[in-house]
Coordinates of N, CA and C in Angstrom, one line a residue:
M1 N 60.4 -53.5 -6.4 CA 61.3 -53.3 -7.3 C 62.7 -54.0 -7.4
K2 N 63.3 -54.4 -8.2 CA 64.6 -55.0 -7.9 C 65.7 -53.9 -7.2
N3 N 66.6 -54.5 -6.7 CA 67.7 -53.9 -6.0 C 68.2 -52.3 -6.5
E4 N 68.4 -52.3 -7.6 CA 69.0 -51.0 -8.1 C 68.0 -50.9 -9.4
E5 N 67.6 -49.4 -9.0 CA 66.5 -48.8 -10.1 C 67.2 -47.7 -10.6
I6 N 67.0 -48.1 -12.1 CA 67.6 -47.0 -13.1 C 66.7 -46.0 -13.6
V7 N 66.9 -45.1 -13.6 CA 66.0 -43.7 -13.9 C 66.9 -43.1 -14.9
L8 N 65.7 -42.6 -16.1 CA 66.2 -41.9 -16.6 C 65.6 -40.6 -16.8
V9 N 66.4 -39.5 -16.5 CA 65.4 -37.9 -16.6 C 65.6 -37.2 -17.8
I10 N 64.9 -36.8 -18.5 CA 65.2 -36.2 -19.6 C 64.8 -34.7 -19.3
G11 N 65.8 -33.7 -19.6 CA 65.8 -32.7 -19.5 C 66.7 -32.2 -17.7
S12 N 67.5 -33.0 -17.7 CA 68.2 -32.8 -16.2 C 69.0 -31.7 -16.0
S13 N 69.1 -30.9 -17.0 CA 69.7 -29.5 -16.9 C 68.9 -28.4 -16.6
G14 N 67.6 -28.5 -16.8 CA 66.9 -27.5 -16.2 C 66.7 -27.6 -14.9
E15 N 66.2 -26.5 -14.4 CA 66.1 -26.0 -13.0 C 65.1 -27.4 -12.3
I16 N 63.7 -27.4 -13.1 CA 63.2 -28.5 -12.3 C 63.7 -29.8 -12.7
G17 N 64.5 -29.8 -13.8 CA 64.9 -31.6 -14.0 C 66.2 -31.9 -12.8
K18 N 67.2 -30.5 -12.7 CA 68.3 -30.8 -11.6 C 67.3 -31.0 -10.3
A19 N 66.5 -30.2 -10.2 CA 66.2 -30.7 -8.8 C 65.2 -31.7 -8.7
T20 N 64.9 -32.3 -9.5 CA 64.0 -33.1 -9.8 C 65.1 -34.8 -9.5
V21 N 66.3 -34.7 -10.0 CA 67.6 -35.7 -9.9 C 67.9 -35.7 -8.4
Q22 N 68.1 -34.4 -7.6 CA 68.5 -34.4 -6.2 C 67.8 -34.8 -5.5
A23 N 66.2 -34.7 -5.8 CA 65.0 -35.3 -4.9 C 65.1 -37.0 -5.2
L24 N 65.0 -37.4 -5.9 CA 65.1 -38.7 -6.6 C 66.2 -39.2 -6.0
A25 N 67.5 -38.7 -5.9 CA 68.9 -39.3 -5.5 C 68.9 -39.9 -4.1
E26 N 68.1 -38.9 -3.4 CA 68.2 -39.2 -1.9 C 68.0 -40.7 -1.5
Q27 N 67.1 -41.4 -2.7 CA 67.0 -42.9 -2.5 C 68.6 -43.5 -2.9
S28 N 69.4 -44.0 -2.2 CA 70.6 -44.3 -2.8 C 70.4 -45.6 -3.7
N29 N 69.5 -46.6 -3.8 CA 69.7 -47.5 -4.9 C 69.4 -47.0 -6.4
R30 N 69.2 -45.8 -6.4 CA 68.9 -45.1 -7.6 C 70.0 -45.2 -8.6
R31 N 70.2 -45.3 -10.1 CA 71.1 -44.9 -10.8 C 70.5 -44.4 -12.0
F32 N 71.5 -43.1 -12.4 CA 70.9 -42.2 -13.3 C 71.5 -42.2 -14.4
I33 N 70.6 -41.9 -15.6 CA 71.0 -41.7 -17.0 C 70.3 -40.2 -17.2
L34 N 71.3 -39.0 -17.2 CA 71.3 -37.9 -17.3 C 71.0 -37.4 -18.9
H35 N 70.1 -36.9 -19.5 CA 69.7 -36.4 -20.6 C 70.0 -34.9 -20.4
Y36 N 70.7 -34.0 -21.4 CA 70.5 -32.7 -21.6 C 70.4 -32.3 -23.0
S37 N 70.1 -31.3 -23.1 CA 70.3 -30.5 -24.3 C 71.7 -29.7 -24.5
K38 N 71.5 -28.6 -23.2 CA 72.6 -27.6 -23.0 C 72.9 -27.8 -21.9
N39 N 73.7 -26.8 -21.6 CA 74.0 -26.6 -19.9 C 74.8 -27.7 -19.3
S40 N 75.9 -27.7 -20.4 CA 76.5 -29.2 -19.6 C 76.9 -29.0 -18.2
H41 N 77.1 -28.0 -18.1 CA 77.8 -27.8 -16.8 C 77.0 -27.9 -15.6
V42 N 75.7 -28.1 -15.7 CA 74.4 -28.5 -14.6 C 74.9 -29.8 -14.5
I43 N 75.1 -30.7 -15.5 CA 75.4 -32.0 -15.4 C 76.6 -32.3 -14.5
D44 N 77.8 -31.4 -14.9 CA 78.9 -31.4 -14.5 C 78.5 -31.3 -12.7
E45 N 77.6 -30.6 -12.2 CA 77.2 -30.1 -11.1 C 76.9 -31.5 -10.2
L46 N 75.8 -32.1 -10.9 CA 74.9 -33.4 -10.8 C 75.8 -34.2 -10.4
V47 N 76.8 -34.8 -11.3 CA 77.8 -35.7 -11.1 C 78.6 -35.3 -9.9
E48 N 79.1 -34.1 -9.7 CA 79.7 -33.9 -8.1 C 78.7 -33.8 -6.7
I49 N 77.6 -33.7 -6.9 CA 76.7 -33.7 -5.9 C 76.0 -35.3 -5.3
L50 N 75.7 -36.1 -6.3 CA 75.5 -37.4 -6.1 C 76.8 -38.1 -5.7
H51 N 76.0 -39.3 -5.0 CA 77.0 -40.5 -4.9 C 78.2 -41.0 -6.4
D52 N 79.3 -41.0 -6.2 CA 80.5 -41.9 -7.3 C 79.7 -42.7 -8.2
D53 N 78.6 -43.6 -7.4 CA 78.3 -44.8 -8.5 C 76.6 -44.5 -8.6
Q54 N 76.2 -42.9 -8.5 CA 74.7 -42.5 -9.0 C 74.6 -42.4 -10.5
V55 N 75.4 -41.8 -11.0 CA 75.3 -41.7 -12.5 C 76.1 -42.8 -13.2
L56 N 74.9 -43.3 -13.9 CA 75.5 -44.3 -15.0 C 76.1 -43.5 -16.3
M57 N 75.6 -42.5 -17.1 CA 76.0 -42.1 -18.1 C 75.0 -40.6 -18.0
S58 N 75.5 -39.6 -19.1 CA 74.7 -38.4 -19.4 C 74.9 -38.3 -20.8
V59 N 73.8 -38.1 -21.5 CA 73.8 -37.9 -22.9 C 73.2 -36.8 -23.8
Q60 N 74.0 -36.1 -24.5 CA 73.3 -35.1 -25.1 C 72.6 -35.0 -26.3
A61 N 71.5 -34.3 -25.8 CA 70.6 -34.8 -27.8 C 69.4 -33.4 -27.7
D62 N 69.5 -32.8 -28.9 CA 68.4 -31.7 -29.1 C 66.9 -32.2 -29.3
L63 N 66.3 -32.4 -28.4 CA 64.8 -32.9 -28.9 C 64.1 -32.1 -29.8
T64 N 64.5 -30.6 -30.2 CA 63.6 -30.8 -31.5 C 64.1 -31.1 -32.6
Q65 N 65.3 -31.9 -32.8 CA 65.5 -32.9 -34.3 C 65.3 -34.0 -33.7
P66 N 64.3 -34.6 -34.8 CA 64.0 -36.0 -34.5 C 64.9 -37.2 -34.6
D67 N 66.0 -36.7 -35.2 CA 67.4 -37.9 -35.8 C 67.9 -37.7 -34.0
E68 N 67.9 -36.7 -33.7 CA 68.5 -36.6 -32.1 C 67.6 -37.6 -30.7
I69 N 66.4 -37.6 -31.5 CA 65.7 -38.3 -30.1 C 65.9 -39.9 -30.5
Y70 N 66.0 -39.9 -31.4 CA 66.5 -41.4 -31.9 C 68.0 -42.1 -31.6
S71 N 69.0 -41.1 -31.6 CA 70.0 -40.9 -31.2 C 70.0 -41.4 -29.7
L72 N 69.4 -40.8 -29.1 CA 69.4 -40.3 -27.4 C 68.9 -42.1 -27.0
I73 N 68.3 -42.8 -27.9 CA 67.6 -43.7 -27.2 C 68.4 -45.0 -27.8
D74 N 69.0 -44.9 -28.9 CA 70.3 -45.8 -29.3 C 71.4 -45.9 -28.5
L75 N 71.9 -44.5 -28.0 CA 72.9 -44.3 -27.0 C 72.8 -44.9 -25.6
T76 N 71.3 -45.5 -25.1 CA 71.2 -45.8 -24.1 C 71.3 -47.1 -24.0
P77 N 72.2 -48.0 -23.3 CA 72.1 -49.1 -23.4 C 71.6 -50.1 -22.3
F78 N 70.5 -49.3 -21.6 CA 70.1 -49.9 -20.2 C 68.7 -50.2 -20.7
D79 N 68.1 -51.0 -19.8 CA 66.7 -51.2 -19.4 C 66.4 -50.0 -18.1
V80 N 65.4 -49.1 -18.4 CA 65.1 -48.7 -17.5 C 63.9 -48.7 -16.8
D81 N 63.9 -48.4 -15.5 CA 62.9 -48.8 -14.4 C 61.7 -47.3 -14.6
T82 N 62.5 -46.4 -14.6 CA 61.2 -45.2 -14.1 C 62.1 -44.1 -15.3
I83 N 61.0 -43.4 -15.8 CA 61.5 -42.5 -16.7 C 60.6 -41.4 -16.1
V84 N 61.6 -40.0 -16.3 CA 61.0 -38.7 -15.7 C 60.8 -37.8 -17.0
F85 N 60.0 -37.4 -17.5 CA 59.7 -36.4 -18.8 C 60.2 -34.7 -18.2
A86 N 61.4 -34.1 -17.7 CA 61.3 -32.5 -17.4 C 61.9 -31.6 -18.5
Q87 N 61.6 -32.1 -19.9 CA 62.2 -31.3 -20.8 C 61.3 -30.3 -21.1
G88 N 61.6 -29.1 -21.7 CA 60.4 -28.2 -22.0 C 61.1 -26.8 -22.7
Q89 N 60.2 -26.5 -23.5 CA 60.9 -25.3 -24.4 C 59.4 -24.3 -24.7
A90 N 59.7 -23.3 -23.7 CA 58.2 -22.0 -23.7 C 58.5 -21.4 -25.0
L91 N 57.4 -20.9 -25.2 CA 57.3 -19.8 -26.5 C 56.0 -18.8 -26.0
S92 N 56.6 -17.4 -26.1 CA 55.3 -16.6 -26.1 C 55.5 -15.6 -27.4
Q93 N 54.2 -15.8 -28.0 CA 54.0 -15.2 -29.4 C 52.7 -15.4 -30.1
T94 N 52.1 -14.5 -30.9 CA 50.8 -14.3 -31.1 C 50.7 -15.8 -32.1
F95 N 49.7 -16.2 -32.1 CA 49.4 -17.6 -32.8 C 49.6 -17.3 -34.5
I96 N 49.1 -16.2 -34.4 CA 48.9 -15.8 -36.2 C 50.4 -15.4 -36.7
K97 N 51.4 -15.2 -35.7 CA 52.6 -15.0 -36.3 C 53.5 -16.3 -36.4
L98 N 53.0 -17.5 -35.7 CA 53.8 -18.7 -35.3 C 54.4 -19.5 -36.8
D99 N 55.4 -19.8 -36.9 CA 55.9 -20.3 -38.3 C 55.8 -21.9 -38.0
E100 N 55.7 -22.5 -39.0 CA 55.9 -23.7 -39.0 C 57.1 -24.6 -38.5
Q101 N 58.0 -24.0 -38.7 CA 59.5 -24.7 -37.8 C 59.3 -24.7 -36.7
T102 N 58.7 -23.2 -35.8 CA 58.6 -23.4 -34.6 C 57.6 -24.3 -34.2
M103 N 56.5 -24.7 -34.7 CA 55.4 -25.8 -34.4 C 56.3 -26.9 -34.4
D104 N 57.0 -27.6 -35.5 CA 57.6 -28.5 -35.3 C 58.4 -28.7 -34.5
A105 N 59.3 -27.7 -33.8 CA 60.3 -28.0 -32.5 C 59.7 -28.1 -31.3
L106 N 58.7 -27.5 -31.2 CA 58.0 -27.3 -29.9 C 56.8 -29.0 -29.9
Y107 N 56.9 -29.2 -30.9 CA 55.8 -30.5 -31.1 C 56.7 -31.9 -30.9
N108 N 58.1 -31.8 -31.3 CA 59.2 -32.6 -31.2 C 59.7 -32.6 -29.8
V109 N 60.0 -31.6 -29.2 CA 60.3 -31.6 -27.9 C 59.5 -32.2 -26.9
H110 N 58.1 -31.9 -27.1 CA 57.0 -31.9 -26.3 C 56.1 -33.3 -26.3
V111 N 56.3 -33.7 -27.1 CA 55.4 -34.6 -27.7 C 55.7 -35.7 -28.4
K112 N 56.7 -35.5 -29.6 CA 57.7 -36.8 -30.1 C 58.6 -37.4 -29.2
A113 N 59.5 -36.5 -28.8 CA 60.3 -37.0 -28.0 C 59.4 -38.1 -26.8
T114 N 58.6 -37.3 -25.9 CA 57.9 -38.0 -24.7 C 57.6 -39.2 -25.5
T115 N 56.9 -39.3 -26.8 CA 56.0 -40.9 -26.8 C 57.1 -41.7 -27.6
L116 N 58.1 -41.4 -28.1 CA 59.4 -42.3 -29.0 C 59.9 -42.8 -27.8
I117 N 60.5 -41.6 -26.7 CA 61.5 -42.6 -26.1 C 60.7 -43.3 -24.8
T118 N 59.6 -43.1 -24.6 CA 58.7 -44.0 -23.7 C 58.5 -45.4 -24.8
Q119 N 58.2 -45.3 -25.6 CA 57.6 -46.4 -26.5 C 59.0 -47.3 -26.8
A120 N 60.0 -46.6 -26.7 CA 61.6 -47.5 -26.7 C 61.5 -48.4 -25.5
F121 N 61.4 -47.8 -24.5 CA 61.6 -48.5 -23.1 C 60.7 -49.5 -23.0
L122 N 59.3 -49.2 -22.9 CA 58.4 -50.1 -22.5 C 58.4 -51.7 -22.6
A123 N 58.9 -51.9 -23.6 CA 59.0 -53.4 -23.5 C 59.5 -54.1 -22.4
S124 N 60.7 -53.4 -22.3 CA 61.6 -54.2 -20.7 C 60.7 -53.7 -19.5
M125 N 60.0 -52.6 -19.4 CA 59.3 -52.4 -18.2 C 58.1 -53.8 -18.1
V126 N 57.4 -53.9 -19.5 CA 56.4 -54.7 -19.4 C 57.0 -56.3 -19.1
K127 N 58.2 -56.6 -19.5 CA 58.8 -57.9 -19.2 C 59.0 -58.2 -17.7
K128 N 59.0 -57.0 -17.1 CA 59.2 -56.7 -15.6 C 58.2 -56.6 -14.8
Q129 N 56.9 -56.1 -15.7 CA 55.7 -56.0 -15.2 C 55.8 -54.9 -13.8
E130 N 56.5 -54.1 -14.2 CA 56.9 -53.0 -13.4 C 57.6 -51.8 -14.0
G131 N 57.3 -50.4 -13.6 CA 57.7 -49.5 -14.1 C 57.1 -47.9 -13.5
N132 N 57.6 -46.8 -13.6 CA 57.5 -45.8 -13.7 C 57.7 -44.7 -14.6
I133 N 56.7 -44.0 -15.0 CA 56.7 -42.7 -15.9 C 55.9 -41.7 -15.6
V134 N 56.8 -40.6 -15.4 CA 56.2 -39.2 -14.8 C 56.4 -38.3 -15.8
V135 N 55.7 -37.2 -16.4 CA 55.3 -36.3 -17.4 C 55.4 -35.0 -16.6
I136 N 56.1 -34.3 -16.6 CA 56.2 -33.2 -16.3 C 55.3 -32.1 -17.4
S137 N 54.2 -31.7 -17.4 CA 53.6 -30.8 -18.3 C 53.7 -29.3 -17.9
S138 N 52.3 -28.7 -18.0 CA 52.0 -27.3 -17.4 C 51.0 -26.9 -17.1
I139 N 50.5 -26.1 -16.3 CA 49.3 -25.5 -16.2 C 48.9 -25.0 -17.4
W140 N 49.4 -24.8 -18.1 CA 48.7 -24.2 -19.5 C 48.6 -25.7 -20.4
G141 N 48.6 -26.6 -20.3 CA 48.1 -27.7 -20.7 C 46.8 -28.2 -20.2
E142 N 46.4 -27.5 -19.1 CA 45.1 -27.6 -18.7 C 44.1 -26.5 -18.9
E143 N 44.5 -25.3 -18.7 CA 44.0 -24.0 -18.8 C 44.0 -23.3 -20.2
G144 N 45.0 -23.7 -20.8 CA 45.1 -22.9 -21.8 C 46.0 -21.4 -21.6
A145 N 46.3 -20.7 -22.6 CA 47.2 -19.4 -22.6 C 47.3 -18.7 -23.7
S146 N 46.9 -17.6 -23.6 CA 47.1 -16.8 -24.5 C 48.6 -16.3 -25.1
F147 N 49.0 -16.2 -26.2 CA 50.2 -16.0 -26.5 C 51.2 -17.3 -26.1
E148 N 50.4 -18.2 -25.9 CA 51.0 -19.3 -25.2 C 50.1 -20.6 -26.1
V149 N 49.4 -20.5 -27.2 CA 48.4 -21.2 -27.9 C 49.2 -22.9 -28.3
W150 N 50.4 -22.8 -29.0 CA 50.8 -24.0 -29.3 C 51.9 -24.4 -28.3
Y151 N 52.2 -23.9 -27.2 CA 52.8 -24.3 -26.3 C 51.8 -25.1 -25.5
S152 N 50.9 -24.5 -25.1 CA 49.6 -24.9 -24.5 C 49.1 -26.5 -25.0
M153 N 48.9 -26.1 -26.4 CA 48.5 -27.5 -27.0 C 49.4 -28.9 -27.0
M154 N 50.3 -28.3 -27.2 CA 51.6 -29.4 -26.7 C 51.4 -29.9 -25.4
K155 N 51.5 -29.1 -24.4 CA 51.4 -29.3 -22.9 C 49.9 -30.6 -22.8
S156 N 48.8 -30.0 -23.4 CA 47.8 -30.7 -23.3 C 48.0 -32.0 -23.8
A157 N 48.4 -32.2 -24.8 CA 49.2 -34.0 -25.8 C 49.4 -34.5 -24.8
Q158 N 50.3 -33.9 -23.9 CA 51.5 -34.9 -22.7 C 50.4 -35.1 -21.7
I159 N 49.2 -34.3 -21.4 CA 48.2 -34.7 -20.2 C 47.9 -36.2 -20.7
N160 N 47.1 -35.9 -22.2 CA 46.3 -37.0 -22.2 C 47.0 -38.1 -22.8
F161 N 48.3 -38.2 -23.3 CA 48.8 -39.2 -23.3 C 49.1 -39.6 -21.6
V162 N 49.5 -39.1 -20.8 CA 49.5 -39.4 -19.4 C 48.4 -40.8 -19.2
K163 N 47.2 -39.5 -19.2 CA 45.8 -40.9 -19.0 C 45.7 -41.6 -19.7
S164 N 45.8 -41.7 -21.3 CA 45.7 -42.8 -21.7 C 46.5 -43.9 -21.7
L165 N 48.0 -43.8 -21.5 CA 48.9 -44.6 -21.6 C 48.6 -45.3 -20.1
A166 N 48.5 -44.4 -19.1 CA 48.1 -45.1 -17.9 C 46.8 -46.2 -17.9
K167 N 46.3 -46.5 -18.4 CA 45.0 -47.1 -18.8 C 45.7 -48.4 -19.3
E168 N 46.4 -48.4 -20.2 CA 46.8 -49.5 -21.4 C 47.8 -50.1 -20.6
M169 N 48.7 -49.3 -19.8 CA 49.9 -50.1 -19.1 C 49.5 -50.6 -17.7
G170 N 48.7 -49.8 -16.8 CA 48.0 -50.6 -15.5 C 48.0 -51.6 -15.5
P171 N 47.3 -52.7 -16.5 CA 47.5 -54.1 -16.0 C 49.2 -54.7 -16.4
S172 N 49.6 -54.1 -16.8 CA 51.3 -54.5 -16.7 C 52.3 -53.9 -15.7
G173 N 51.5 -53.4 -14.8 CA 52.2 -53.0 -13.7 C 53.1 -51.7 -13.5
I174 N 52.5 -50.9 -15.0 CA 53.2 -49.8 -14.8 C 52.3 -48.6 -14.5
K175 N 52.8 -47.5 -13.9 CA 52.3 -46.4 -13.6 C 52.6 -45.2 -14.5
V176 N 51.7 -44.9 -14.8 CA 52.0 -43.2 -15.7 C 51.3 -42.2 -15.1
N177 N 52.0 -41.3 -14.4 CA 51.2 -40.0 -13.8 C 51.8 -38.7 -14.4
G178 N 51.0 -37.4 -14.0 CA 51.7 -36.4 -14.8 C 51.7 -35.6 -13.4
V179 N 52.5 -34.4 -13.9 CA 53.0 -33.1 -12.8 C 52.3 -31.7 -13.8
T180 N 51.5 -30.7 -13.5 CA 51.4 -29.8 -14.0 C 51.8 -28.4 -13.2
P181 N 52.8 -28.3 -13.3 CA 53.3 -26.9 -12.4 C 52.9 -25.5 -12.9
G182 N 52.9 -24.8 -11.8 CA 51.7 -23.3 -12.2 C 52.9 -22.6 -12.4
F183 N 53.2 -21.4 -11.8 CA 54.0 -20.1 -11.8 C 55.1 -20.7 -11.0
I184 N 56.7 -20.8 -11.9 CA 57.4 -21.5 -11.0 C 58.6 -20.5 -11.2
N185 N 59.5 -20.2 -10.0 CA 60.7 -19.6 -9.8 C 61.5 -20.1 -10.7
T186 N 61.6 -20.2 -12.0 CA 62.9 -20.7 -12.8 C 63.2 -19.4 -13.8
K187 N 64.4 -19.8 -14.4 CA 65.1 -18.4 -15.5 C 64.2 -18.7 -16.7
M188 N 62.9 -19.5 -17.0 CA 62.3 -19.5 -18.0 C 61.2 -18.4 -17.8
N189 N 60.8 -17.5 -16.3 CA 60.4 -16.7 -15.9 C 60.8 -15.5 -15.7
Q190 N 62.2 -15.6 -15.8 CA 63.0 -14.2 -15.2 C 62.8 -13.1 -16.3
A191 N 62.5 -13.5 -17.4 CA 62.5 -12.2 -18.4 C 61.2 -11.5 -18.0
L192 N 60.3 -12.0 -17.3 CA 59.4 -11.0 -16.9 C 59.1 -9.6 -15.7
T193 N 59.2 -8.7 -16.0 CA 59.1 -7.6 -15.2 C 58.4 -7.9 -13.8
D194 N 59.0 -7.2 -12.7 CA 58.3 -7.4 -11.4 C 56.9 -7.1 -11.7
E195 N 56.5 -6.0 -12.5 CA 55.2 -5.5 -12.3 C 54.2 -6.9 -13.1
E196 N 54.9 -7.7 -14.0 CA 54.0 -8.8 -14.7 C 54.1 -10.2 -13.6
I197 N 55.2 -10.1 -12.9 CA 55.3 -11.2 -11.8 C 54.3 -11.1 -11.1
G198 N 53.9 -9.7 -10.3 CA 53.0 -9.5 -9.3 C 51.3 -9.9 -10.0
Y199 N 51.3 -9.3 -11.0 CA 50.0 -9.8 -11.8 C 49.8 -11.1 -11.7
W200 N 51.0 -11.7 -12.2 CA 50.1 -13.5 -12.0 C 50.6 -13.9 -10.2
I201 N 51.4 -13.5 -9.6 CA 50.9 -13.9 -8.1 C 49.6 -13.3 -7.3
E202 N 48.8 -12.4 -8.2 CA 47.6 -12.1 -7.6 C 46.7 -12.9 -7.7
D203 N 46.9 -14.0 -8.6 CA 45.9 -15.1 -9.1 C 46.3 -16.4 -8.5
V204 N 47.4 -16.6 -7.6 CA 47.7 -17.8 -7.0 C 47.3 -17.5 -5.4
P205 N 46.6 -18.2 -4.7 CA 45.9 -18.0 -3.4 C 47.2 -18.3 -2.5
L206 N 48.3 -18.9 -2.6 CA 49.2 -19.1 -1.9 C 50.1 -17.8 -2.0
S207 N 50.0 -16.7 -2.9 CA 50.4 -15.5 -2.8 C 52.1 -15.5 -3.3
R208 N 52.5 -16.5 -3.8 CA 53.9 -16.6 -4.2 C 54.2 -17.2 -4.9
L209 N 55.6 -17.6 -5.8 CA 55.6 -18.5 -6.9 C 56.2 -19.3 -6.3
G210 N 56.2 -20.9 -6.7 CA 56.8 -21.7 -6.6 C 57.9 -22.0 -6.7
E211 N 58.9 -23.2 -6.5 CA 60.5 -23.5 -6.2 C 60.1 -25.0 -7.2
A212 N 61.3 -25.0 -7.9 CA 61.6 -26.2 -8.5 C 61.5 -27.2 -7.4
S213 N 61.9 -27.1 -6.1 CA 62.6 -28.2 -5.3 C 60.7 -28.8 -5.1
E214 N 59.9 -27.6 -5.1 CA 58.3 -28.4 -4.9 C 57.9 -29.2 -5.7
V215 N 58.3 -28.9 -7.1 CA 57.6 -30.0 -8.2 C 58.5 -30.9 -8.2
A216 N 59.7 -30.9 -7.5 CA 60.4 -32.2 -7.8 C 60.3 -32.7 -6.6
N217 N 59.7 -32.8 -5.5 CA 59.0 -33.2 -4.6 C 57.7 -34.1 -4.8
C218 N 57.1 -33.7 -5.7 CA 55.6 -34.1 -5.9 C 56.1 -35.1 -7.2
V219 N 57.2 -35.0 -8.0 CA 58.0 -36.4 -9.2 C 58.6 -37.4 -8.0
K220 N 59.0 -37.1 -7.0 CA 59.6 -37.9 -5.7 C 58.5 -38.8 -5.6
F221 N 57.5 -38.3 -5.1 CA 56.4 -38.8 -4.5 C 55.7 -40.0 -5.7
L222 N 55.4 -39.4 -6.7 CA 55.0 -40.4 -7.6 C 55.8 -41.4 -8.2
C223 N 57.3 -41.3 -7.7 CA 58.0 -42.1 -8.2 C 58.5 -43.3 -7.3
S224 N 57.6 -43.1 -6.0 CA 58.0 -43.8 -4.3 C 57.0 -45.0 -4.6
S225 N 57.1 -45.9 -3.3 CA 56.1 -46.9 -3.0 C 54.8 -46.2 -2.2
Q226 N 55.2 -44.9 -2.0 CA 54.0 -44.5 -1.3 C 53.0 -43.8 -2.4
S227 N 53.0 -43.8 -3.4 CA 52.1 -43.7 -4.5 C 51.7 -44.7 -5.4
S228 N 52.1 -46.2 -4.4 CA 51.6 -47.3 -5.3 C 50.2 -47.5 -6.2
Y229 N 49.4 -46.9 -5.3 CA 47.7 -46.8 -6.1 C 47.7 -45.5 -6.8
V230 N 48.6 -45.0 -6.9 CA 48.0 -43.7 -7.6 C 48.5 -43.9 -9.2
N231 N 47.4 -43.7 -9.9 CA 48.3 -43.9 -11.4 C 47.1 -43.2 -12.7
G232 N 47.5 -42.7 -13.5 CA 46.7 -41.8 -14.8 C 46.3 -40.4 -13.7
H233 N 47.0 -40.0 -12.8 CA 46.7 -39.0 -12.0 C 47.7 -37.5 -12.7
I234 N 47.1 -36.7 -12.8 CA 47.7 -35.1 -12.9 C 47.7 -34.3 -11.9
L235 N 48.7 -34.5 -11.0 CA 49.1 -33.7 -9.9 C 49.4 -32.0 -10.2
K236 N 48.5 -31.2 -9.9 CA 48.6 -29.6 -9.7 C 49.7 -29.3 -9.0
V237 N 50.3 -28.7 -9.0 CA 51.4 -28.1 -8.2 C 51.2 -26.6 -8.8
N238 N 50.3 -25.4 -8.2 CA 50.4 -24.3 -8.7 C 49.8 -23.5 -7.6
G239 N 50.0 -24.2 -6.3 CA 49.5 -23.0 -5.3 C 47.8 -22.8 -5.2
G240 N 47.2 -23.5 -5.9 CA 45.7 -23.2 -5.7 C 45.5 -22.5 -6.9
I241 N 45.6 -22.6 -8.2 CA 45.3 -21.7 -8.9 C 43.9 -22.4 -9.6
S242 N 44.0 -23.6 -9.6 CA 42.6 -24.5 -10.2 C 42.3 -25.5 -9.7

């Protein structure tokens, strides 16, 4: 790759997104475009943590809204070498009560945003004959989850997007891979009671929750030269559940 690597991280303000930026920033030639929906203070923290010249820009966009997806693309004036999709919006609800507006919002965040943003930056990757795309999906995209039917469906779509696009773009030197975290110690899961957390941990052979940094380290590997022959792979980070 060229000396400077421009990395677009979608969902930089989430715990896994932030950890991913920090892990990738250990390679000093990387320059970042940091997307966030809310929690702008996390972006401020990243700007403080990273080297002065490592953050090219930050851009706010609510990816549940299609017009803001297009706005993000239009506001990004750089050719991108690496894209990491760390955005997500969980939902726990019975399927029978799920309304169409919520369906559309989750579809936009997980599927429409991922596909449109990828499509927007692929041409420059093809021209250079190199690039990296990593999609952070979920174990539920592989296994399915009751009360998270639509979320599981959207995450499954991401997984099949990775596998299909990897085959299409491989001849152009572009790697496309995915990561499927299991039960990770983030705010998304902090609404659960200790009893509920204990119930989930019983199914984890390593007998503990995962950490955001452990997911980030897997993304770091997939974005490195050490994974130069890894393409179309879904890397499970779940403590051995499946």
